[in-house]
Amino acid sequence: MIQKRLKLAATIAVIFMASNSINAQGNKSSLKKTFNNDFLIGTAMDAAQIEEKEPNAAKLIPQQFNAVTPENIMKAEIIHPAWDKYNFDLADKLVAYGEKYAIKINAHNLIWHSQLPAFVKGIKSTDSIKIFFENHIKTVASRYDGKVYSWDVVNEALNEDGTLRNSIFLQKLGPDYVTEAFRLAQQASPHAQLYYNDYNIEEPKKRAGAISLIKKIQAAGVKIDGIGIQGHWHLGKVPFKNIEESIEEFSKLGIKVMFTELDISVLPSPFDHNTADVNAKAQNNIKMNPYPNGLPDSVQLVLTNDYISLFKIFLKHKDVISRVTFWGVNDTQSWLNDWPIPGRTDYPLIFDRKFQPKEAYYKLIELAKHKK
Ligand code: XIL
């Protein structure tokens, strides 16, 4: 009797495991195929994924995405670690990866005040900053001309009130540095699409700052092809109205609109305002990490609904939206597990920790199918 029961339990376990693995392998749908006539669908790739060292991601990325952004490896601190030293190894591998799988590469990024190499932070003289600025853009952008689809030329130049952030570039080069960065990028990489990228630019004041920045670049006769709204938002607080208004206003400038770093954090924020400033930090405590062992269904449902509402807006404006990129392949990779508080468990993406599609994934596929 006991043996029979054990045998039954073992059989059930085998069936259960088999059905799980059918689910794991059996998802035949594809974001990139389903949204093919709408916009590109992208993801951010980390170093291990670029080297195809992560089997699940190696399978999932070419199946689901037709655009990728390097999460870190093309940032100045990695690609340009010392005054005369460039480290192109992983960026070259990313280019080869893109060619192999016919995936478009959005290079991220040329000019940003964060993740700068230590030597730049130590520079005191204006002339040296100018030389760094020019050499960096010329060297990096020209190497990848014709190899990457696009560049985030300037990242996060604006304050929340729409004024220019008091970065090392503003201090040393003055307010025209953004236009100059685009001018240099255009010369160095004439085949790339050139974008301005920032967070919270859907909010009215910062949006107005972005609009004047773009108008200034255009008035100088310098090329700018698009604007990236990063899209780091919080569950139940996604600013849908501001997002839709921004798509409309930005597209009136004759440029493409993109959502470049999409994720929806389900965790409480330690701040009283939305931010994606990588330098922001806060302390951990139990209240700040409510779901270490799994996401309750009720919260999952809100996540699904937020993604549905967001993609309804994206699809409505697909004529001006050229790309929607998630900031990471699955929840394990998300930077939100360690920012702004280290060691939390967040669930912001549409593939879970086992690389399984979440409910939101299937709903987005359905949504796109029904739109056609
Ligand atoms: C983040 C990466 O995801 C992290 O791995 C890294 O430690 C910090 O930067 N805005 C940007 C991205 O433009 O480059 C940032 O990426 C997230 C916020």
Coordinates of C-alpha atoms and ligand atoms in Angstrom, one line a residue:
M1 CA 0.0 0.0 0.0
I2 CA 2.7 2.4 1.1
Q3 CA 4.7 1.4 -2.0
K4 CA 1.7 2.0 -4.3
R5 CA 1.3 5.5 -2.8
L6 CA 5.0 6.3 -3.2
K7 CA 4.8 5.1 -6.8
L8 CA 1.7 7.3 -7.4
A9 CA 3.4 10.3 -5.8
A10 CA 6.5 9.7 -7.9
T11 CA 4.3 9.5 -11.1
I12 CA 2.5 12.8 -10.1
A13 CA 5.9 14.4 -9.5
V14 CA 7.1 13.3 -12.9
I15 CA 4.0 14.5 -14.7
F16 CA 4.2 17.8 -12.8
M17 CA 7.8 18.3 -13.7
A18 CA 7.1 17.4 -17.3
S19 CA 4.2 19.9 -17.6
N20 CA 6.4 22.5 -16.1
S21 CA 9.1 22.0 -18.6
I22 CA 6.5 22.1 -21.4
N23 CA 5.5 25.5 -20.1
A24 CA 9.1 26.5 -19.9
Q25 CA 9.9 25.5 -23.5
G26 CA 6.5 25.6 -25.0
N27 CA 5.9 29.3 -25.2
K28 CA 5.8 29.7 -28.9
S29 CA 4.7 33.4 -28.9
S30 CA 7.2 36.1 -29.5
L31 CA 7.0 39.8 -28.6
K32 CA 9.1 40.9 -31.5
K33 CA 6.9 39.0 -34.0
T34 CA 3.6 40.1 -32.5
F35 CA 4.6 43.8 -32.3
N36 CA 6.4 43.6 -35.7
N37 CA 4.2 46.2 -37.4
D38 CA 4.1 48.4 -34.3
F39 CA 7.5 49.2 -32.8
L40 CA 10.8 47.4 -32.0
I41 CA 10.8 45.5 -28.7
G42 CA 14.0 45.7 -26.8
T43 CA 15.8 44.6 -23.7
A44 CA 18.9 45.6 -21.8
M45 CA 21.8 43.1 -21.8
D46 CA 24.4 42.6 -19.2
A47 CA 28.0 41.3 -19.8
A48 CA 27.2 37.6 -19.2
Q49 CA 24.3 37.8 -21.6
I50 CA 26.4 39.4 -24.3
E51 CA 28.8 36.5 -24.0
E52 CA 25.9 34.1 -24.1
K53 CA 27.0 32.6 -20.8
E54 CA 23.4 32.5 -19.5
P55 CA 21.6 29.7 -21.3
N56 CA 18.0 30.9 -20.5
A57 CA 18.7 34.4 -21.6
A58 CA 20.6 33.2 -24.7
K59 CA 17.5 31.4 -25.8
L60 CA 15.0 34.0 -24.8
I61 CA 16.6 37.2 -26.2
P62 CA 16.7 36.3 -29.9
Q63 CA 13.2 34.7 -29.7
Q64 CA 11.5 37.7 -28.1
F65 CA 13.5 40.9 -28.8
N66 CA 14.7 42.7 -31.9
A67 CA 16.5 45.5 -30.2
V68 CA 19.1 45.6 -27.3
T69 CA 20.8 48.2 -25.2
P70 CA 23.9 47.4 -23.3
E71 CA 23.0 47.8 -19.6
N72 CA 26.5 49.0 -18.6
I73 CA 29.4 48.0 -20.9
M74 CA 29.3 51.0 -23.2
K75 CA 29.2 53.6 -20.4
A76 CA 32.3 55.8 -20.2
E77 CA 33.7 54.2 -17.0
I78 CA 33.9 50.8 -18.7
I79 CA 34.6 51.6 -22.3
H80 CA 37.1 54.5 -21.6
P81 CA 38.7 53.6 -18.2
A82 CA 41.8 55.8 -18.5
W83 CA 42.8 58.9 -20.5
D84 CA 44.3 57.0 -23.4
K85 CA 42.8 53.6 -22.8
Y86 CA 39.7 52.2 -24.3
N87 CA 38.1 48.9 -23.6
F88 CA 36.1 47.8 -26.6
D89 CA 36.1 44.1 -26.0
L90 CA 32.5 43.6 -24.8
A91 CA 31.0 46.3 -27.1
D92 CA 32.6 44.6 -30.1
K93 CA 31.1 41.3 -28.9
L94 CA 27.7 43.0 -28.6
V95 CA 28.0 44.2 -32.2
A96 CA 28.8 40.6 -33.3
Y97 CA 25.8 39.4 -31.3
G98 CA 23.5 41.9 -33.0
E99 CA 24.8 40.8 -36.4
K100 CA 24.4 37.1 -35.6
Y101 CA 20.7 37.5 -34.5
A102 CA 19.7 40.5 -36.6
I103 CA 19.1 42.5 -33.5
K104 CA 19.4 46.3 -33.6
I105 CA 21.8 47.9 -31.1
N106 CA 21.0 51.1 -29.3
A107 CA 24.4 52.2 -27.9
H108 CA 24.1 53.6 -24.4
N109 CA 25.5 56.2 -23.9
L110 CA 28.1 58.9 -24.9
I111 CA 27.7 61.8 -22.5
W112 CA 26.4 61.3 -18.9
H113 CA 27.4 62.7 -15.5
S114 CA 27.0 59.2 -13.8
Q115 CA 29.3 56.2 -14.2
L116 CA 32.1 58.4 -15.4
P117 CA 35.7 57.0 -15.2
A118 CA 37.6 58.0 -12.1
F119 CA 40.1 60.1 -14.1
V120 CA 37.3 62.4 -15.4
K121 CA 36.1 63.2 -11.9
G122 CA 39.7 64.2 -11.0
I123 CA 40.0 66.6 -14.0
K124 CA 40.1 70.3 -12.9
S125 CA 40.9 72.2 -16.0
T126 CA 38.2 73.2 -18.5
D127 CA 40.5 72.4 -21.4
S128 CA 41.0 68.9 -20.3
I129 CA 37.3 68.2 -19.9
K130 CA 36.8 69.6 -23.4
I131 CA 39.5 67.3 -24.8
F132 CA 37.9 64.3 -22.9
F133 CA 34.5 65.2 -24.2
E134 CA 35.7 65.5 -27.9
N135 CA 38.0 62.5 -27.8
H136 CA 35.4 60.3 -26.1
I137 CA 32.6 61.0 -28.6
K138 CA 34.9 60.9 -31.7
T139 CA 36.7 57.7 -30.7
V140 CA 33.7 55.7 -29.5
A141 CA 31.0 56.9 -31.9
S142 CA 33.2 56.5 -35.0
R143 CA 34.3 53.0 -34.1
Y144 CA 30.7 51.8 -34.1
D145 CA 29.5 53.9 -37.1
G146 CA 27.4 51.7 -39.3
K147 CA 27.6 48.9 -36.6
V148 CA 25.1 50.2 -34.1
Y149 CA 21.6 51.4 -35.1
S150 CA 21.5 54.3 -32.7
W151 CA 23.1 56.2 -29.8
D152 CA 21.8 57.7 -26.6
V153 CA 24.1 60.8 -27.2
V154 CA 23.3 62.6 -24.0
N155 CA 21.7 61.0 -20.9
E156 CA 20.0 62.8 -18.1
A157 CA 21.1 66.4 -18.7
L158 CA 18.0 67.8 -17.0
N159 CA 16.8 68.7 -13.5
E160 CA 13.3 68.0 -12.4
D161 CA 12.3 71.6 -12.9
G162 CA 13.5 71.5 -16.5
T163 CA 16.7 73.4 -16.1
L164 CA 20.1 72.0 -17.0
R165 CA 21.6 69.7 -14.3
N166 CA 24.7 71.2 -12.7
S167 CA 27.0 68.4 -14.1
I168 CA 30.7 68.6 -14.7
F169 CA 29.8 69.2 -18.4
L170 CA 27.6 72.2 -17.7
Q171 CA 30.2 73.6 -15.3
K172 CA 33.1 73.3 -17.6
L173 CA 31.6 73.5 -21.1
G174 CA 28.5 75.7 -20.6
P175 CA 24.9 75.2 -21.7
D176 CA 25.7 74.5 -25.3
Y177 CA 27.4 71.2 -24.4
V178 CA 24.3 69.2 -25.3
T179 CA 24.1 70.6 -28.8
E180 CA 27.9 70.1 -29.2
A181 CA 27.6 66.5 -28.2
F182 CA 25.1 65.9 -30.9
R183 CA 27.2 67.8 -33.4
L184 CA 30.2 65.7 -32.7
A185 CA 28.2 62.5 -32.7
Q186 CA 26.7 63.3 -36.0
Q187 CA 30.2 63.9 -37.5
A188 CA 31.7 60.7 -35.9
S189 CA 28.8 58.5 -36.7
P190 CA 26.7 59.8 -39.6
H191 CA 24.8 56.5 -40.0
A192 CA 23.5 56.3 -36.5
Q193 CA 20.1 57.6 -35.2
L194 CA 20.9 60.1 -32.4
Y195 CA 18.7 60.4 -29.3
Y196 CA 18.4 62.3 -26.1
N197 CA 17.5 60.0 -23.2
D198 CA 16.2 60.9 -19.7
Y199 CA 13.8 59.9 -16.8
N200 CA 10.7 61.8 -15.7
I201 CA 10.6 63.8 -18.9
E202 CA 6.9 62.8 -19.1
E203 CA 6.4 65.2 -16.1
P204 CA 5.3 68.7 -17.4
K205 CA 8.2 70.8 -16.1
K206 CA 11.0 68.4 -17.0
R207 CA 9.2 67.8 -20.3
A208 CA 9.2 71.5 -21.1
G209 CA 13.0 71.5 -20.4
A210 CA 13.4 68.6 -22.8
I211 CA 11.4 70.4 -25.5
S212 CA 13.5 73.5 -25.3
L213 CA 16.7 71.4 -25.4
I214 CA 15.6 69.7 -28.5
K215 CA 14.4 72.9 -30.2
K216 CA 17.8 74.4 -29.4
I217 CA 19.6 71.4 -31.1
Q218 CA 17.3 71.7 -34.1
A219 CA 17.8 75.5 -34.4
A220 CA 21.5 75.0 -34.5
G221 CA 21.0 72.8 -37.6
V222 CA 22.3 69.7 -35.7
K223 CA 20.6 66.3 -36.1
I224 CA 18.5 64.7 -33.4
D225 CA 16.3 61.8 -34.4
G226 CA 14.5 60.9 -31.3
I227 CA 13.8 61.1 -27.6
G228 CA 13.9 58.3 -25.1
I229 CA 11.6 58.4 -22.1
Q230 CA 13.3 56.0 -19.7
G231 CA 10.1 54.7 -18.1
H232 CA 11.3 53.7 -14.6
W233 CA 7.9 53.7 -12.8
H234 CA 6.1 52.3 -9.7
L235 CA 3.2 50.0 -9.4
G236 CA -0.2 51.8 -9.3
K237 CA 1.6 55.1 -10.0
V238 CA 2.4 55.0 -13.7
P239 CA 1.7 58.6 -14.9
F240 CA -0.5 57.5 -17.9
K241 CA -1.9 61.0 -18.7
N242 CA 1.5 62.6 -18.6
I243 CA 3.0 59.8 -20.7
E244 CA 0.3 60.2 -23.4
E245 CA 0.7 64.0 -23.5
S246 CA 4.5 63.7 -23.8
I247 CA 4.2 61.3 -26.7
E248 CA 2.0 63.9 -28.5
E249 CA 4.2 66.9 -27.6
F250 CA 7.5 65.3 -28.4
S251 CA 6.3 63.9 -31.7
K252 CA 5.2 67.4 -32.8
L253 CA 9.0 68.3 -32.8
G254 CA 9.3 65.9 -35.7
I255 CA 11.3 63.3 -33.8
K256 CA 10.6 59.7 -32.8
V257 CA 9.6 58.8 -29.3
M258 CA 10.9 55.7 -27.5
F259 CA 10.5 54.1 -24.1
T260 CA 14.0 53.0 -23.4
E261 CA 14.3 51.5 -20.0
L262 CA 10.9 50.3 -19.0
D263 CA 10.3 48.7 -15.6
I264 CA 7.6 48.9 -13.0
S265 CA 8.8 48.5 -9.5
V266 CA 6.4 46.7 -7.1
L267 CA 8.4 47.7 -4.0
P268 CA 7.8 50.7 -1.8
S269 CA 9.9 53.7 -2.6
P270 CA 12.0 55.3 0.1
F271 CA 11.6 58.7 -1.7
D272 CA 8.6 61.1 -1.9
H273 CA 9.2 61.6 -5.6
N274 CA 9.9 59.4 -8.6
T275 CA 13.6 59.2 -9.5
A276 CA 16.0 57.0 -11.5
D277 CA 19.1 58.8 -10.3
V278 CA 21.6 56.0 -10.0
N279 CA 23.4 57.9 -7.3
A280 CA 20.4 57.9 -5.0
K281 CA 20.7 55.6 -2.0
A282 CA 18.6 54.4 0.9
Q283 CA 18.7 52.0 3.8
N284 CA 17.0 48.5 3.7
N285 CA 14.5 47.3 6.3
I286 CA 11.8 44.7 6.4
K287 CA 9.0 47.0 5.3
M288 CA 11.0 48.0 2.3
N289 CA 11.3 44.4 1.1
P290 CA 7.8 43.0 1.4
Y291 CA 8.0 40.1 -1.1
P292 CA 11.3 38.2 -0.6
N293 CA 9.6 34.8 -1.3
G294 CA 7.2 35.6 -4.1
L295 CA 4.7 38.1 -5.4
P296 CA 1.1 37.8 -4.1
D297 CA -1.5 37.3 -6.9
S298 CA -3.2 40.6 -6.0
V299 CA 0.0 42.5 -6.7
Q300 CA 0.7 40.6 -9.8
L301 CA -2.8 41.6 -11.1
V302 CA -2.0 45.3 -10.6
L303 CA 1.3 44.8 -12.4
T304 CA -0.5 43.1 -15.3
N305 CA -3.1 46.0 -15.5
D306 CA -0.4 48.7 -15.4
Y307 CA 1.4 47.0 -18.3
I308 CA -1.9 46.6 -20.3
S309 CA -2.8 50.3 -19.8
L310 CA 0.7 51.4 -20.8
F311 CA 0.8 49.3 -23.9
K312 CA -2.7 50.5 -24.9
I313 CA -1.2 54.0 -25.0
F314 CA 1.9 52.8 -26.9
L315 CA -0.2 51.0 -29.5
K316 CA -2.5 54.0 -29.9
H317 CA 0.6 56.1 -30.8
K318 CA 2.6 53.4 -32.7
D319 CA 3.0 55.7 -35.7
V320 CA 5.4 57.9 -33.6
I321 CA 6.8 55.3 -31.2
S322 CA 9.8 53.5 -32.7
R323 CA 10.9 51.3 -29.8
V324 CA 9.9 50.0 -26.4
T325 CA 12.8 48.5 -24.4
F326 CA 12.5 46.7 -21.1
W327 CA 15.4 47.4 -18.6
G328 CA 16.5 43.8 -18.3
V329 CA 15.5 40.3 -19.6
N330 CA 13.9 39.0 -16.4
D331 CA 13.4 39.9 -12.7
T332 CA 16.7 38.4 -11.5
Q333 CA 18.7 40.8 -13.7
S334 CA 16.7 44.0 -12.8
W335 CA 18.9 46.8 -11.3
L336 CA 15.9 47.5 -9.0
N337 CA 16.9 44.5 -6.8
D338 CA 19.9 46.6 -5.7
W339 CA 18.8 50.2 -6.3
P340 CA 18.2 52.5 -4.5
I341 CA 18.3 49.9 -1.7
P342 CA 20.7 46.9 -2.0
G343 CA 19.4 43.3 -1.5
R344 CA 15.7 43.6 -2.2
T345 CA 13.5 41.3 -4.3
D346 CA 11.6 43.2 -7.0
Y347 CA 9.4 42.0 -9.8
P348 CA 9.3 44.8 -12.4
L349 CA 9.6 42.9 -15.7
I350 CA 7.4 40.6 -17.7
F351 CA 9.6 37.5 -17.4
D352 CA 10.0 36.1 -13.9
R353 CA 13.0 34.7 -12.1
K354 CA 12.7 31.4 -13.9
F355 CA 12.5 33.2 -17.3
Q356 CA 8.8 32.3 -17.5
P357 CA 6.5 34.8 -19.1
K358 CA 4.2 36.4 -16.6
E359 CA 0.5 37.1 -17.0
A360 CA 1.4 40.6 -18.2
Y361 CA 3.4 39.0 -21.1
Y362 CA 0.4 37.0 -22.4
K363 CA -1.9 40.0 -22.0
L364 CA 0.4 42.2 -24.1
I365 CA 0.6 39.6 -26.8
E366 CA -3.2 39.4 -26.8
L367 CA -3.5 43.2 -26.9
A368 CA -1.2 43.5 -29.9
K369 CA -3.0 40.7 -31.8
H370 CA -6.4 42.3 -31.3
K371 CA -5.2 45.6 -32.4
K372 CA -4.5 44.3 -35.9
Ligands
XIL1 C1 21.8 51.2 -14.3 C2 22.2 49.7 -14.5 O1 21.0 49.0 -14.8 C3 22.9 49.2 -13.3 O2 23.4 47.9 -13.5 C4 24.0 50.1 -12.9 O3 24.6 49.7 -11.7 C5 23.5 51.6 -12.8 O4 22.9 52.0 -14.0 N1 19.2 55.2 -16.1 C6 20.1 54.8 -17.1 C7 20.7 53.5 -17.0 O5 20.2 55.6 -18.1 O6 22.0 53.5 -17.6 C8 20.8 53.0 -15.6 O7 21.3 51.7 -15.6 C9 19.4 53.1 -14.9 C10 18.9 54.5 -14.9

